[in-house]
Amino acid sequence: MNNNAPGGGGRFSPEIGRSGGQNHHGDASPSFRQQSGYEQHQFWFRRKTLGGNSSASNEQSSSQDWKSQLRLPQADTRYKTEDVTATKGNEFEDYFLKHDLLMGIYEKGFEKPSRIQEESIPIALTGSDILARAKSGTGKTAAFCIPALEKIDQDNNVIQAVILVPTRELALQTSQVCKELGKHLNIQVMVTTGGTSLKDDIMRLHQPVHLLVGTPGRILDLAKKGICKLEDCAMLVMDEADKLLSSDFQPSVEQLIDFMPANRQILMFSATFPVTIKEFKDKYLRRPCVINLMDELTLKGITQFYAFVEERQKVHCLNTLFSKLQINQSIIFCNSFKRVELLAKKITELGYSCFYIHARMLQDHRNRVFHDFRNGACRNLVCTDLFTRGIDIQAVNVVINFDFPKNSETYLHRVGRSGRFGHLGLAVNLITYEDRFNMYSIEQELGTEIKQIPSSIDQNIYCR
Ligand SMILES: Nc1ncnc2c1ncn2[C@@H]1O[C@H](COP(=O)(O)OP(=O)(O)OP(=O)(O)O)[C@@H](O)[C@H]1O
Ligand SMILES: [Mg+2]
């Protein structure tokens, strides 16, 4: 296969992520500095010895025994900003979660809850409805998956929780998180989205399913056919809730809620909540707990630049960025699927490896691109807004708006694809004459500054 073909496979070359600029044909290499198993063990050892000498410490030391058996992943020791470090100091143990769930959490590499997890998990466990807003990449997924997994009774073979998301790729990613966090539990997680065989889903639903993750249209289809039974579903999570309330999705979401019991709990999460969601909130949420962790809107770890260009100079400008920037992995956004395909072709002609993805592609192909890009098979991904929300690829340190987005919500979600979990990242916007007012109004709405790109960019601001 041609390594350079858009959407094709690529090689993995570990040295590239650390070299200056981007080699032609270079593939991605998530270049995290990793901690040894010994250091991991020391981490638990330190916590164990901090317990003191009372009887409580005996209890603690016995409770710590199981921890020494955990198979922890290597720690990600990159620099993190206050977006994730400024917590209240809770521990996951504080929430009295099932032991097997705690094991899954720690084995996923989560040491302590992030702020949104500290706020949401205890409240969700009480059964209260929640409307929660927190910045991109600060851990909203686990903030709803952990209480969902905790509340599910694995001996009761009915669907007890549904997680709705707006895109198929996000559904796959979220179901994977549920499976990983719940890997020591006996909870059956099923993912169901459009673009896959309905028949397969029907067959699967004849087996036990406790937690269903999917896109609204397909779940509604299955519910209407009486195959997907939601009368015992006590929890509905709406991730990217504002997107799920856009005209494309809201009617399906409301019909789905009608299949659920009257006392179901609803958890709504997003980084953006335009005022238009108020009507839905007032109609369906019962005295919800409103959590808003966005005192400022943009991530502290992301530096935003613009380059003023003419439309015909954009590819040349991108070429310059590729040669100058220290890109670990990048996501490049265009405003239409046609422009995605054209740009991917141009990038390939320039000699850089790139994949592309958009909603008009066959689902199998989409899945392959998503999977391979996540695994570092290619350094650059060109896409439409299909990948704007929720997609979590830790190795992405650069986002490029080849086409500038139309509104501030889209801008915020797009740039949030880098700088995941408080890490550093760069957002570069190619701005044409026509975009200039839009950029100004997005800066105003987000209360942020997009600076003119300097001739050289200090690597410390996006590679630490
Ligand atoms: N407590 C934690 N400790 C360490 N890493 C965490 C923790 N919680 C989440 N993460 C990691 O942070 C990354 C971002 O999490 P997540 O995708 O849930 O963010 P998000 O808030 O949903 O972002 P978005 O608004 O873009 O959807 C993931 O890679 C996840 O594994
Ligand atoms: Mg998310």
XYZ file of C-alpha atoms and ligand atoms in Angstrom:
496
model
C 0.000 0.000 0.000
C 1.222 3.510 -0.720
C 2.098 5.082 2.624
C 1.175 8.464 1.342
C -2.241 7.628 -0.008
C -4.892 9.556 1.873
C -6.684 7.148 4.139
C -4.015 4.523 3.538
C -1.860 2.811 6.145
C 1.463 4.141 7.366
C 4.667 3.138 9.053
C 5.555 3.774 12.654
C 8.941 5.342 13.234
C 9.618 6.147 16.872
C 12.354 8.727 16.296
C 10.231 11.124 14.268
C 8.181 12.564 17.110
C 11.302 14.058 18.640
C 12.972 15.466 15.561
C 12.608 19.085 14.487
C 9.888 19.788 11.947
C 8.146 17.052 10.068
C 9.911 14.601 7.789
C 8.293 13.926 4.497
C 6.476 10.605 4.699
C 6.887 10.832 8.484
C 4.487 8.886 10.606
C 3.474 9.822 14.095
C 5.111 8.709 17.245
C 3.463 9.651 20.498
C 6.650 10.693 22.223
C 5.686 10.697 25.865
C 8.394 10.286 28.422
C 7.414 7.173 30.242
C 7.844 6.063 33.806
C 9.342 2.698 34.684
C 7.431 -0.025 36.494
C 9.687 0.598 39.467
C 8.646 4.249 39.650
C 5.010 3.156 39.419
C 5.478 0.858 42.328
C 7.146 3.640 44.289
C 4.082 5.769 43.749
C 1.875 3.249 45.547
C 4.553 2.610 48.084
C 4.638 6.313 48.990
C 0.889 6.344 49.464
C 1.077 3.212 51.549
C 3.683 4.651 53.884
C 1.836 7.924 54.255
C -0.927 6.132 56.188
C 0.550 6.672 59.698
C 0.570 4.136 62.550
C -2.985 3.919 63.924
C -5.442 1.042 63.473
C -6.808 3.020 60.586
C -3.446 2.556 59.004
C -3.749 -1.253 59.352
C -7.062 -1.049 57.633
C -5.529 1.156 55.024
C -2.557 -1.100 54.495
C -4.832 -4.116 53.973
C -6.907 -2.060 51.581
C -3.696 -1.126 49.808
C -2.665 -4.767 49.311
C -4.898 -5.129 46.302
C -3.288 -2.054 44.829
C 0.087 -3.693 44.677
C -1.532 -6.325 42.427
C -2.742 -3.734 39.930
C -1.312 -3.630 36.462
C -0.824 0.090 36.053
C 0.052 1.596 32.695
C 3.178 3.670 32.401
C 2.503 7.157 33.718
C 2.213 10.096 31.378
C 4.688 12.522 32.924
C 4.156 15.404 30.515
C 3.529 18.850 31.971
C -0.116 19.470 32.962
C -1.878 22.805 33.479
C -4.168 23.909 36.293
C -7.134 22.920 34.129
C -6.621 19.451 35.551
C -4.248 19.919 38.489
C -6.395 22.401 40.457
C -8.629 19.850 42.185
C -10.115 19.598 45.665
C -7.775 16.709 46.401
C -10.349 13.892 46.441
C -9.368 10.281 45.901
C -11.429 7.786 43.898
C -11.694 5.736 47.094
C -13.639 8.596 48.698
C -16.721 7.653 46.637
C -17.094 4.097 48.037
C -17.085 2.598 44.576
C -17.153 -1.129 43.911
C -13.702 -2.559 44.418
C -13.667 -4.015 40.901
C -14.531 -0.632 39.444
C -11.748 1.055 41.420
C -9.330 -1.474 39.998
C -10.415 -0.573 36.457
C -10.040 3.137 37.190
C -6.502 2.781 38.522
C -5.508 0.365 35.797
C -6.614 2.946 33.254
C -3.922 5.162 34.717
C -6.222 7.550 36.585
C -4.582 8.385 39.904
C -6.990 11.007 41.204
C -10.315 12.387 39.994
C -10.210 15.553 37.898
C -12.305 18.517 39.006
C -15.347 17.615 36.895
C -15.127 14.060 38.235
C -14.933 15.356 41.820
C -18.045 17.428 41.244
C -20.120 14.993 39.205
C -19.436 11.499 40.539
C -20.843 11.917 44.083
C -23.901 13.809 42.842
C -24.628 11.356 40.033
C -24.419 8.529 42.566
C -27.242 10.134 44.583
C -29.536 9.839 41.541
C -29.836 13.571 40.935
C -30.103 14.996 37.417
C -27.026 16.945 36.337
C -26.195 19.606 33.796
C -22.412 19.848 33.776
C -20.096 22.086 31.840
C -16.331 21.658 31.862
C -13.493 22.385 29.475
C -12.419 20.066 26.670
C -10.277 17.136 27.674
C -10.765 17.480 31.434
C -12.360 14.075 31.956
C -16.103 14.436 31.434
C -16.354 10.908 29.997
C -15.253 9.213 33.204
C -17.368 11.714 35.160
C -20.482 9.957 33.797
C -19.122 6.485 32.992
C -17.946 5.851 36.561
C -21.366 6.516 38.201
C -23.102 4.579 35.396
C -20.861 1.543 35.962
C -21.232 1.874 39.734
C -25.023 1.963 39.637
C -25.533 -0.932 37.244
C -26.581 -4.204 38.860
C -24.724 -6.805 36.832
C -27.087 -9.573 37.973
C -30.075 -7.864 36.405
C -29.934 -8.524 32.671
C -31.706 -5.431 31.409
C -30.492 -2.174 29.895
C -29.923 0.067 32.912
C -28.047 2.987 31.364
C -27.864 4.600 27.945
C -25.080 6.953 26.870
C -26.044 9.063 23.851
C -23.397 10.780 21.738
C -23.659 12.642 18.429
C -21.155 10.718 16.263
C -20.372 7.079 15.574
C -16.646 7.465 16.271
C -17.386 9.054 19.633
C -19.735 6.173 20.427
C -16.946 3.681 19.710
C -14.491 5.669 21.812
C -16.897 6.053 24.751
C -17.900 2.385 24.760
C -14.204 1.538 24.824
C -13.716 3.762 27.894
C -16.656 1.995 29.603
C -15.158 -1.399 28.790
C -11.748 -0.388 30.089
C -13.020 1.196 33.316
C -15.363 -1.761 33.830
C -12.947 -4.473 32.807
C -13.099 -6.219 36.206
C -16.899 -5.968 36.345
C -19.342 -8.273 34.665
C -21.145 -5.452 32.934
C -22.068 -6.003 29.298
C -21.481 -2.878 27.232
C -22.929 -2.640 23.733
C -22.256 0.040 21.137
C -24.838 0.718 18.452
C -24.708 3.348 15.718
C -25.923 3.969 12.213
C -23.773 2.664 9.389
C -23.585 -0.838 10.835
C -25.792 -3.877 10.350
C -29.132 -3.500 12.100
C -29.510 -7.264 12.024
C -26.280 -7.737 13.983
C -27.518 -5.276 16.602
C -30.839 -7.125 16.876
C -29.026 -10.425 17.409
C -26.727 -8.825 19.972
C -29.686 -7.416 21.909
C -30.954 -10.941 22.460
C -27.897 -11.385 24.698
C -27.576 -9.506 27.997
C -26.797 -5.782 27.681
C -26.492 -3.571 30.765
C -25.042 -0.412 29.273
C -25.852 0.839 25.797
C -23.710 3.482 24.088
C -24.799 4.893 20.761
C -26.154 7.558 18.476
C -29.818 8.578 18.879
C -31.167 7.478 15.479
C -30.097 3.840 15.730
C -31.156 3.428 19.356
C -34.547 4.931 18.553
C -34.916 2.529 15.615
C -34.235 -0.431 17.890
C -36.536 0.909 20.610
C -39.405 1.406 18.148
C -39.002 -2.169 16.912
C -39.359 -3.315 20.534
C -35.898 -4.913 20.364
C -34.171 -2.418 22.596
C -36.146 -2.380 25.843
C -35.690 0.792 27.816
C -38.427 0.504 30.438
C -35.863 -0.355 33.143
C -33.286 2.132 31.988
C -32.746 4.322 35.024
C -30.015 6.574 33.626
C -29.685 8.552 30.415
C -26.397 10.322 29.726
C -26.282 12.963 27.007
C -22.664 13.659 26.148
C -22.101 16.710 23.946
C -25.627 17.490 25.110
C -25.944 20.784 23.239
C -25.140 18.998 19.976
C -27.732 16.327 20.816
C -30.232 19.150 21.141
C -29.566 20.498 17.647
C -32.431 20.101 15.201
C -30.776 16.958 13.724
C -31.037 15.043 16.964
C -33.489 16.595 19.419
C -36.667 14.930 18.085
C -35.038 11.469 18.331
C -33.696 12.189 21.809
C -37.140 13.253 23.047
C -38.797 10.162 21.567
C -36.168 7.987 23.222
C -36.848 9.550 26.612
C -40.503 8.557 26.170
C -39.411 4.894 26.137
C -37.727 5.299 29.528
C -39.323 5.215 32.968
C -40.674 8.478 34.377
C -38.145 8.501 37.234
C -35.071 8.105 35.009
C -32.014 10.182 35.832
C -30.626 12.463 33.102
C -27.000 13.624 33.022
C -26.064 16.279 30.456
C -22.422 17.067 29.731
C -20.644 19.432 27.366
C -18.000 22.131 27.153
C -20.603 24.429 25.580
C -24.198 25.099 26.614
C -25.878 27.762 24.499
C -29.001 29.299 26.064
C -31.150 27.337 23.598
C -30.894 24.214 25.765
C -32.915 25.868 28.553
C -36.268 24.762 27.215
C -35.188 21.096 27.149
C -33.628 21.388 30.595
C -36.804 22.880 32.074
C -38.964 20.216 30.440
C -36.981 17.057 31.186
C -34.613 17.616 34.118
C -35.964 17.531 37.654
C -34.277 20.030 39.965
C -30.933 19.360 38.289
C -27.634 20.072 39.904
C -25.894 22.585 37.641
C -22.116 22.293 37.571
C -20.192 24.937 35.682
C -16.420 24.765 35.857
C -15.848 27.247 33.060
C -14.833 30.479 34.729
C -12.832 30.992 31.552
C -13.607 29.228 28.293
C -10.358 28.289 26.582
C -7.802 25.785 27.816
C -4.757 27.150 29.609
C -2.434 24.791 27.771
C -3.356 25.823 24.228
C -1.655 28.722 22.451
C -3.714 30.124 19.607
C -2.256 31.794 16.528
C -3.595 33.085 13.254
C -1.848 33.472 9.918
C -3.409 35.959 7.541
C -3.488 34.362 4.066
C -5.237 34.454 0.737
C -7.265 31.387 -0.136
C -4.784 30.330 -2.828
C -1.844 30.600 -0.393
C -3.328 28.258 2.191
C -1.639 25.072 1.001
C 1.711 26.823 0.780
C 1.200 28.147 4.306
C 0.362 24.650 5.560
C 3.514 23.338 3.933
C 5.541 25.946 5.836
C 3.818 24.998 9.093
C 4.618 21.312 8.513
C 8.277 22.086 7.976
C 8.593 24.406 10.975
C 6.393 22.905 13.664
C 7.178 20.066 15.994
C 4.039 18.104 15.212
C 3.524 14.949 17.195
C 0.136 14.393 15.591
C -2.101 17.037 14.020
C -5.772 17.396 13.156
C -6.544 19.738 10.264
C -10.118 20.961 9.910
C -11.882 21.930 6.674
C -15.450 23.148 6.294
C -16.686 20.579 3.749
C -16.042 16.961 2.847
C -14.940 18.018 -0.656
C -12.321 20.360 0.732
C -11.148 17.591 3.067
C -10.536 15.272 0.114
C -8.884 17.977 -1.975
C -6.597 19.041 0.848
C -5.623 15.470 1.723
C -4.634 15.009 -1.926
C -2.570 18.205 -1.885
C -0.820 17.262 1.372
C 0.018 13.888 -0.110
C 1.404 15.543 -3.234
C 3.607 17.688 -1.017
C 5.063 14.459 0.310
C 3.565 14.344 3.797
C 1.649 11.387 5.132
C -1.972 12.091 5.930
C -5.272 10.368 6.502
C -8.655 11.932 6.008
C -12.098 11.298 7.439
C -15.587 12.681 6.895
C -19.169 11.503 7.250
C -19.666 10.601 3.569
C -17.181 7.728 3.799
C -18.208 4.130 4.372
C -18.281 3.296 8.057
C -15.728 0.492 7.749
C -13.304 2.898 6.152
C -14.015 5.541 8.834
C -13.360 2.994 11.545
C -10.083 1.945 9.989
C -8.840 5.545 9.664
C -9.870 6.368 13.246
C -8.226 3.259 14.614
C -5.000 3.677 12.645
C -4.652 7.394 13.376
C -5.204 6.760 17.078
C -2.489 4.135 16.984
C -0.033 6.585 15.472
C 0.083 5.090 11.979
C -0.019 8.554 10.457
C 0.956 12.010 11.642
C -1.755 14.202 10.119
C -5.521 13.804 9.868
C -7.669 16.062 7.679
C -11.332 16.093 8.634
C -14.659 17.863 8.727
C -16.482 18.728 11.928
C -17.114 14.990 12.333
C -14.072 15.011 14.646
C -14.776 18.330 16.337
C -16.383 16.960 19.478
C -15.201 14.506 22.074
C -12.518 12.755 20.052
C -9.654 12.054 22.415
C -6.263 11.342 20.908
C -3.626 12.158 23.484
C -0.777 12.431 20.975
C -2.366 15.344 19.090
C -0.452 18.518 19.962
C -1.401 20.674 16.969
C -4.816 21.615 15.560
C -4.973 23.590 12.336
C -8.122 25.349 11.162
C -7.379 25.253 7.443
C -10.889 26.679 7.113
C -12.000 28.899 9.966
C -15.115 27.626 11.782
C -18.421 29.465 11.616
C -19.101 29.853 15.341
C -17.408 29.993 18.712
C -18.745 26.626 19.939
C -17.244 24.822 16.963
C -13.984 26.751 17.420
C -13.767 25.800 21.094
C -14.404 22.107 20.483
C -12.011 21.966 17.509
C -9.044 23.515 19.319
C -9.786 21.251 22.279
C -8.671 18.222 20.222
C -5.144 19.109 21.304
C -4.027 19.805 24.841
C -5.949 16.820 26.218
C -6.056 16.421 29.997
C -4.208 19.667 30.676
C -1.364 19.017 28.270
C 0.100 21.653 26.008
C -1.031 22.262 22.451
C -1.080 24.669 19.567
C -4.006 25.926 17.482
C -3.185 27.625 14.188
C -5.907 29.390 12.215
C -5.520 30.243 8.544
C -7.500 33.456 8.199
C -8.632 34.988 4.912
C -9.935 38.507 4.433
C -13.505 37.179 4.685
C -12.791 35.442 8.014
C -11.444 38.479 9.830
C -14.716 39.699 11.408
C -15.658 36.178 12.370
C -12.327 35.679 14.112
C -12.795 38.927 15.976
C -16.275 37.967 17.174
C -15.124 34.489 18.248
C -12.293 36.098 20.234
C -14.841 38.386 21.889
C -17.317 35.608 22.648
C -14.651 33.360 24.132
C -12.790 36.169 25.876
C -9.550 34.960 24.402
C -6.767 36.274 22.229
C -5.665 34.690 18.973
C -2.220 36.116 18.286
C -0.508 36.664 14.975
C 1.810 33.757 14.306
C 5.463 34.648 14.924
C 8.184 33.602 12.495
C 9.440 31.033 14.954
C 7.478 29.309 17.707
C 9.086 28.209 20.952
C 8.628 24.435 21.280
C 8.174 24.813 25.018
C 4.703 26.230 24.522
C 3.329 23.068 22.893
C 5.744 20.171 23.310
C 6.526 19.832 27.013
N -8.714 11.303 36.473
C -7.968 11.222 35.405
N -6.629 11.028 35.491
C -5.874 10.964 34.372
N -6.338 11.051 33.111
C -7.665 11.234 32.961
C -8.538 11.327 34.088
N -9.799 11.515 33.633
C -9.710 11.531 32.282
N -8.440 11.368 31.881
C -7.960 11.354 30.485
O -8.156 12.650 29.959
C -8.432 12.582 28.570
C -9.622 13.458 28.249
O -10.786 12.930 28.850
P -12.224 13.063 28.179
O -12.193 12.612 26.761
O -13.184 12.422 29.083
O -12.417 14.647 28.190
P -13.747 15.475 27.944
O -13.888 16.412 29.087
O -14.867 14.573 27.646
O -13.326 16.327 26.644
P -14.237 16.813 25.405
O -14.943 18.063 25.859
O -13.247 17.091 24.337
O -15.184 15.733 25.076
C -8.648 11.115 28.242
O -7.518 10.622 27.568
C -8.795 10.452 29.594
O -8.320 9.123 29.597
Mg -16.015 14.250 26.015
